[in-house]
Coordinates of N, CA, C and O in Angstrom, one line a residue:
M323 N -29.9 45.7 76.5 CA -29.9 46.6 77.6 C -29.0 47.7 77.4 O -27.9 47.5 76.9
S324 N -29.4 48.9 77.8 CA -28.5 50.1 77.6 C -27.4 50.2 78.7 O -27.5 49.5 79.7
I325 N -26.4 51.0 78.4 CA -25.4 51.1 79.4 C -25.9 51.7 80.7 O -25.5 51.4 81.8
G326 N -26.9 52.6 80.6 CA -27.6 53.1 81.7 C -28.2 52.1 82.6 O -28.0 52.1 83.9
I327 N -28.9 51.2 82.0 CA -29.6 50.2 82.8 C -28.6 49.2 83.4 O -28.7 48.8 84.6
T328 N -27.6 48.9 82.6 CA -26.5 48.0 83.1 C -25.8 48.6 84.3 O -25.5 48.0 85.3
F329 N -25.4 49.9 84.2 CA -24.8 50.6 85.3 C -25.7 50.7 86.5 O -25.2 50.5 87.6
Q330 N -26.9 50.9 86.3 CA -27.9 51.0 87.4 C -28.0 49.6 88.1 O -28.0 49.6 89.3
E331 N -27.9 48.5 87.4 CA -27.9 47.2 88.0 C -26.6 47.0 88.8 O -26.6 46.5 89.9
Y332 N -25.5 47.5 88.3 CA -24.2 47.4 89.0 C -24.3 48.2 90.4 O -23.9 47.7 91.4
L333 N -24.9 49.4 90.3 CA -25.0 50.2 91.5 C -25.9 49.5 92.5 O -25.6 49.4 93.7
K334 N -27.0 48.9 92.0 CA -28.0 48.2 92.9 C -27.3 47.1 93.6 O -27.4 46.9 94.8
Y335 N -26.6 46.2 92.8 CA -26.0 45.0 93.4 C -24.8 45.3 94.3 O -24.4 44.5 95.1
N336 N -24.3 46.5 94.2 CA -23.2 46.9 95.1 C -23.6 47.9 96.1 O -22.7 48.5 96.8
S337 N -24.9 48.1 96.3 CA -25.5 49.0 97.3 C -24.9 50.4 97.2 O -24.5 50.9 98.3
I338 N -24.8 50.9 96.0 CA -24.3 52.2 95.8 C -25.4 53.1 95.4 O -26.2 52.8 94.5
E339 N -25.6 54.2 96.1 CA -26.7 55.1 95.8 C -26.3 55.9 94.6 O -25.2 56.3 94.4
Q340 N -27.4 56.2 93.7 CA -27.1 57.0 92.5 C -26.5 58.3 92.8 O -25.6 58.8 92.1
K341 N -27.0 59.0 93.9 CA -26.4 60.3 94.2 C -25.0 60.2 94.6 O -24.2 61.1 94.2
D342 N -24.6 59.2 95.2 CA -23.1 59.0 95.6 C -22.3 58.7 94.3 O -21.2 59.2 94.2
A343 N -22.9 57.9 93.4 CA -22.2 57.7 92.2 C -22.0 59.0 91.4 O -20.9 59.2 90.8
A344 N -23.1 59.7 91.3 CA -23.0 61.0 90.6 C -21.9 61.9 91.2 O -21.2 62.6 90.4
E345 N -21.9 62.0 92.5 CA -20.9 62.8 93.1 C -19.5 62.4 92.7 O -18.6 63.2 92.4
K346 N -19.2 61.1 92.8 CA -17.9 60.5 92.4 C -17.6 60.8 90.9 O -16.4 61.0 90.5
L347 N -18.6 60.8 90.1 CA -18.5 61.0 88.6 C -18.4 62.5 88.3 O -18.1 62.9 87.2
E348 N -18.6 63.3 89.3 CA -18.6 64.8 89.2 C -19.6 65.3 88.2 O -19.4 66.2 87.4
I349 N -20.8 64.7 88.4 CA -22.0 65.2 87.6 C -23.1 65.3 88.6 O -23.0 64.7 89.7
S350 N -24.2 66.0 88.2 CA -25.3 66.1 89.2 C -26.1 64.8 89.2 O -26.1 64.0 88.3
A351 N -26.8 64.6 90.3 CA -27.7 63.4 90.5 C -28.8 63.4 89.4 O -29.0 62.3 88.8
P352 N -29.4 64.5 89.0 CA -30.4 64.5 87.9 C -29.7 64.1 86.6 O -30.4 63.4 85.8
Q353 N -28.5 64.5 86.3 CA -27.8 64.2 85.1 C -27.7 62.6 85.0 O -27.9 62.0 84.0
L354 N -27.2 62.1 86.1 CA -27.0 60.6 86.1 C -28.3 59.9 86.0 O -28.4 58.9 85.3
S355 N -29.3 60.4 86.7 CA -30.6 59.8 86.6 C -31.1 59.8 85.1 O -31.6 58.7 84.6
M356 N -30.9 60.9 84.4 CA -31.3 60.9 83.0 C -30.5 59.9 82.2 O -31.0 59.3 81.2
M357 N -29.2 59.8 82.5 CA -28.4 58.8 81.8 C -28.8 57.4 82.0 O -28.9 56.6 81.0
V358 N -29.0 57.0 83.2 CA -29.4 55.6 83.5 C -30.8 55.3 83.0 O -31.1 54.2 82.7
N359 N -31.6 56.3 82.8 CA -33.0 56.1 82.3 C -33.0 56.3 80.7 O -34.1 56.3 80.2
G360 N -31.9 56.5 80.1 CA -31.8 56.5 78.7 C -32.3 57.8 78.1 O -32.4 58.0 76.8
K361 N -32.4 58.9 78.9 CA -32.9 60.2 78.4 C -31.7 61.1 78.0 O -31.9 62.1 77.4
R362 N -30.5 60.6 78.3 CA -29.3 61.4 78.0 C -28.2 60.4 77.8 O -28.1 59.4 78.5
P363 N -27.3 60.6 76.8 CA -26.2 59.6 76.6 C -25.1 59.7 77.6 O -24.9 60.8 78.2
F364 N -24.4 58.6 77.8 CA -23.2 58.6 78.6 C -22.1 59.1 77.7 O -21.8 58.5 76.6
H365 N -21.4 60.2 78.0 CA -20.3 60.7 77.2 C -19.0 59.9 77.5 O -18.9 59.3 78.6
Q366 N -18.1 59.9 76.6 CA -16.9 59.1 76.7 C -16.2 59.5 78.0 O -15.7 58.6 78.7
E367 N -16.1 60.8 78.4 CA -15.4 61.2 79.6 C -16.1 60.6 80.8 O -15.4 60.1 81.7
T368 N -17.4 60.5 80.8 CA -18.1 59.9 82.0 C -17.8 58.4 82.0 O -17.6 57.9 83.1
I369 N -17.8 57.7 80.9 CA -17.5 56.3 80.9 C -16.1 56.0 81.4 O -15.9 55.1 82.1
E370 N -15.2 56.9 80.9 CA -13.8 56.7 81.4 C -13.7 56.9 82.9 O -13.0 56.1 83.6
K371 N -14.3 57.9 83.4 CA -14.3 58.1 84.9 C -15.0 56.9 85.6 O -14.5 56.4 86.6
L372 N -16.1 56.4 85.1 CA -16.8 55.3 85.6 C -15.9 54.0 85.8 O -15.8 53.4 86.8
V373 N -15.2 53.7 84.7 CA -14.3 52.6 84.7 C -13.1 52.8 85.7 O -12.7 51.8 86.3
K374 N -12.6 54.0 85.8 CA -11.5 54.2 86.7 C -12.0 54.2 88.2 O -11.3 53.7 89.0
L375 N -13.2 54.7 88.4 CA -13.7 54.7 89.8 C -14.1 53.3 90.3 O -14.0 53.0 91.5
W376 N -14.6 52.5 89.4 CA -15.1 51.2 89.7 C -14.3 50.2 88.8 O -14.9 49.7 87.8
P377 N -13.1 49.8 89.2 CA -12.3 49.0 88.3 C -12.8 47.6 88.1 O -12.4 46.9 87.2
D378 N -13.7 47.2 88.9 CA -14.3 45.8 88.7 C -15.3 45.8 87.6 O -15.8 44.7 87.3
I379 N -15.7 46.9 87.1 CA -16.6 47.0 86.0 C -15.8 46.6 84.7 O -14.8 47.3 84.4
N380 N -16.3 45.7 84.0 CA -15.7 45.3 82.7 C -16.4 46.1 81.6 O -17.6 46.1 81.5
I381 N -15.6 46.9 80.9 CA -16.1 47.8 79.8 C -17.0 47.0 78.8 O -18.0 47.5 78.4
N382 N -16.6 45.8 78.5 CA -17.3 45.0 77.5 C -18.7 44.6 78.1 O -19.7 44.6 77.4
W383 N -18.7 44.3 79.4 CA -19.9 44.0 80.1 C -20.9 45.2 80.1 O -22.1 45.0 79.9
L384 N -20.3 46.4 80.3 CA -21.2 47.6 80.3 C -22.0 47.7 79.0 O -23.1 48.2 79.0
F385 N -21.4 47.4 77.9 CA -22.0 47.6 76.6 C -22.7 46.4 76.1 O -23.2 46.4 75.0
Q386 N -22.8 45.3 76.8 CA -23.4 44.1 76.3 C -24.9 44.4 76.2 O -25.5 45.2 76.9
E387 N -25.6 43.6 75.3 CA -27.0 43.8 75.1 C -27.9 43.3 76.2 O -28.8 44.0 76.6
E388 N -27.5 42.2 76.8 CA -28.4 41.7 77.9 C -27.5 41.4 79.1 O -26.4 41.0 79.0
L389 N -28.0 41.6 80.3 CA -27.4 41.3 81.5 C -27.9 40.0 82.0 O -29.0 39.9 82.5
S390 N -27.2 38.9 81.6 CA -27.7 37.6 81.9 C -27.4 37.2 83.4 O -26.5 37.8 84.0
E391 N -28.2 36.3 83.9 CA -28.1 36.0 85.3 C -26.7 35.4 85.6 O -26.2 35.6 86.7
E392 N -26.1 34.7 84.7 CA -24.8 34.1 85.0 C -23.7 35.1 85.1 O -22.7 34.8 85.7
N393 N -23.9 36.4 84.6 CA -22.9 37.4 84.8 C -23.1 38.2 86.1 O -22.3 39.0 86.4
K394 N -24.1 37.8 86.9 CA -24.3 38.5 88.1 C -23.8 37.7 89.3 O -23.9 36.5 89.3
V395 N -23.3 38.3 90.3 CA -23.0 37.7 91.6 C -24.2 38.0 92.4 O -24.6 39.2 92.6
K396 N -24.8 37.0 93.0 CA -26.1 37.3 93.7 C -25.9 38.0 95.0 O -26.9 38.6 95.5
E397 N -24.8 38.0 95.6 CA -24.6 38.6 96.9 C -24.2 40.1 96.7 O -23.3 40.4 96.0
P398 N -25.0 41.0 97.3 CA -24.8 42.4 97.2 C -23.4 42.7 97.7 O -22.9 42.1 98.6
G399 N -22.7 43.7 97.1 CA -21.4 44.1 97.5 C -20.3 43.3 96.9 O -19.1 43.6 97.0
M400 N -20.6 42.2 96.1 CA -19.6 41.3 95.6 C -19.2 41.8 94.2 O -18.3 41.3 93.6
G401 N -20.0 42.6 93.5 CA -19.6 43.1 92.2 C -20.1 42.1 91.2 O -21.0 41.3 91.4
Y402 N -19.6 42.1 90.0 CA -20.0 41.2 88.9 C -18.8 40.4 88.4 O -17.7 40.8 88.5
I403 N -19.1 39.2 88.0 CA -18.1 38.3 87.5 C -17.8 38.9 86.1 O -18.6 39.2 85.3
K404 N -16.5 39.0 85.8 CA -16.1 39.3 84.4 C -16.0 38.0 83.7 O -15.1 37.2 83.8
T405 N -17.0 37.8 82.9 CA -17.3 36.5 82.2 C -16.0 36.0 81.5 O -15.6 34.8 81.6
H406 N -15.4 36.8 80.7 CA -14.3 36.4 79.9 C -13.1 35.9 80.8 O -12.4 35.0 80.5
E407 N -13.0 36.6 81.9 CA -11.9 36.3 82.9 C -12.2 35.0 83.6 O -11.4 34.1 83.8
A408 N -13.5 34.8 83.9 CA -13.9 33.5 84.6 C -13.7 32.4 83.6 O -13.3 31.3 84.1
E409 N -14.0 32.5 82.4 CA -13.8 31.4 81.4 C -12.4 31.1 81.3 O -12.0 29.9 81.2
G410 N -11.5 32.1 81.3 CA -10.0 31.9 81.2 C -9.5 31.1 82.5 O -8.7 30.2 82.4
I411 N -10.1 31.5 83.6 CA -9.7 30.8 84.9 C -10.1 29.3 84.8 O -9.4 28.4 85.2
I412 N -11.3 29.1 84.4 CA -11.9 27.7 84.3 C -11.0 26.9 83.3 O -10.7 25.8 83.6
T413 N -10.6 27.5 82.2 CA -9.8 26.8 81.2 C -8.5 26.4 81.9 O -8.0 25.3 81.7
D414 N -7.9 27.4 82.6 CA -6.6 27.1 83.3 C -6.7 26.0 84.3 O -5.9 25.1 84.4
I415 N -7.8 26.0 85.1 CA -8.0 25.0 86.1 C -8.2 23.6 85.4 O -7.6 22.6 85.9
E416 N -9.0 23.6 84.3 CA -9.2 22.3 83.6 C -7.8 21.7 83.1 O -7.6 20.5 83.2
E417 N -7.0 22.6 82.5 CA -5.7 22.2 82.0 C -4.8 21.7 83.1 O -4.1 20.6 83.0
N418 N -4.8 22.4 84.3 CA -4.0 21.9 85.4 C -4.5 20.6 86.0 O -3.7 19.8 86.4
L419 N -5.8 20.4 86.0 CA -6.4 19.2 86.5 C -6.0 18.0 85.6 O -5.6 17.0 86.1
K420 N -5.9 18.2 84.3 CA -5.5 17.2 83.4 C -4.0 16.8 83.6 O -3.7 15.6 83.7
K421 N -3.2 17.8 83.9 CA -1.8 17.6 84.2 C -1.6 16.8 85.5 O -0.8 15.9 85.6
L422 N -2.4 17.2 86.5 CA -2.4 16.6 87.8 C -2.8 15.1 87.7 O -2.2 14.2 88.2
R423 N -3.9 14.8 86.9 CA -4.3 13.5 86.7 C -3.3 12.6 86.0 O -3.1 11.5 86.4
A424 N -2.6 13.2 85.1 CA -1.5 12.5 84.4 C -0.4 12.1 85.3 O 0.2 11.0 85.3
L425 N 0.0 13.1 86.2 CA 1.0 12.8 87.2 C 0.6 11.7 88.2 O 1.4 10.9 88.5
V426 N -0.6 11.8 88.6 CA -1.1 10.8 89.6 C -1.1 9.4 88.9 O -0.8 8.4 89.5
A427 N -1.5 9.4 87.6 CA -1.6 8.1 86.9 C -0.2 7.5 86.7 O -0.1 6.2 86.7
Q428 N 0.8 8.3 86.7 CA 2.2 7.8 86.5 C 2.7 7.1 87.8 O 3.6 6.3 87.7
K429 N 2.2 7.5 88.9 CA 2.7 7.0 90.2 C 2.1 5.7 90.6 O 1.4 5.0 90.5

């Protein structure tokens, strides 16, 4: 999946209009439309603005090949799960759970 399609999905799931995103990115709505439709590339400056304006966007996620269902939050307005962060949190929880079980077993 291209960065344009991925960003378009982000906008859709967060109920952000393309014209509003274009305004925030300081580009015209037709320019952004051409970018998300793959007719024009996203320039580095635009990508940098995009990540600053929407800090919940993971830059690695933006460039991934496929937008898998597990990377999406199904509720509009909730943004996207940053998969690598979620995996780290799960690992931390599992480690803490092991420690807790060991403490309980000692008592």
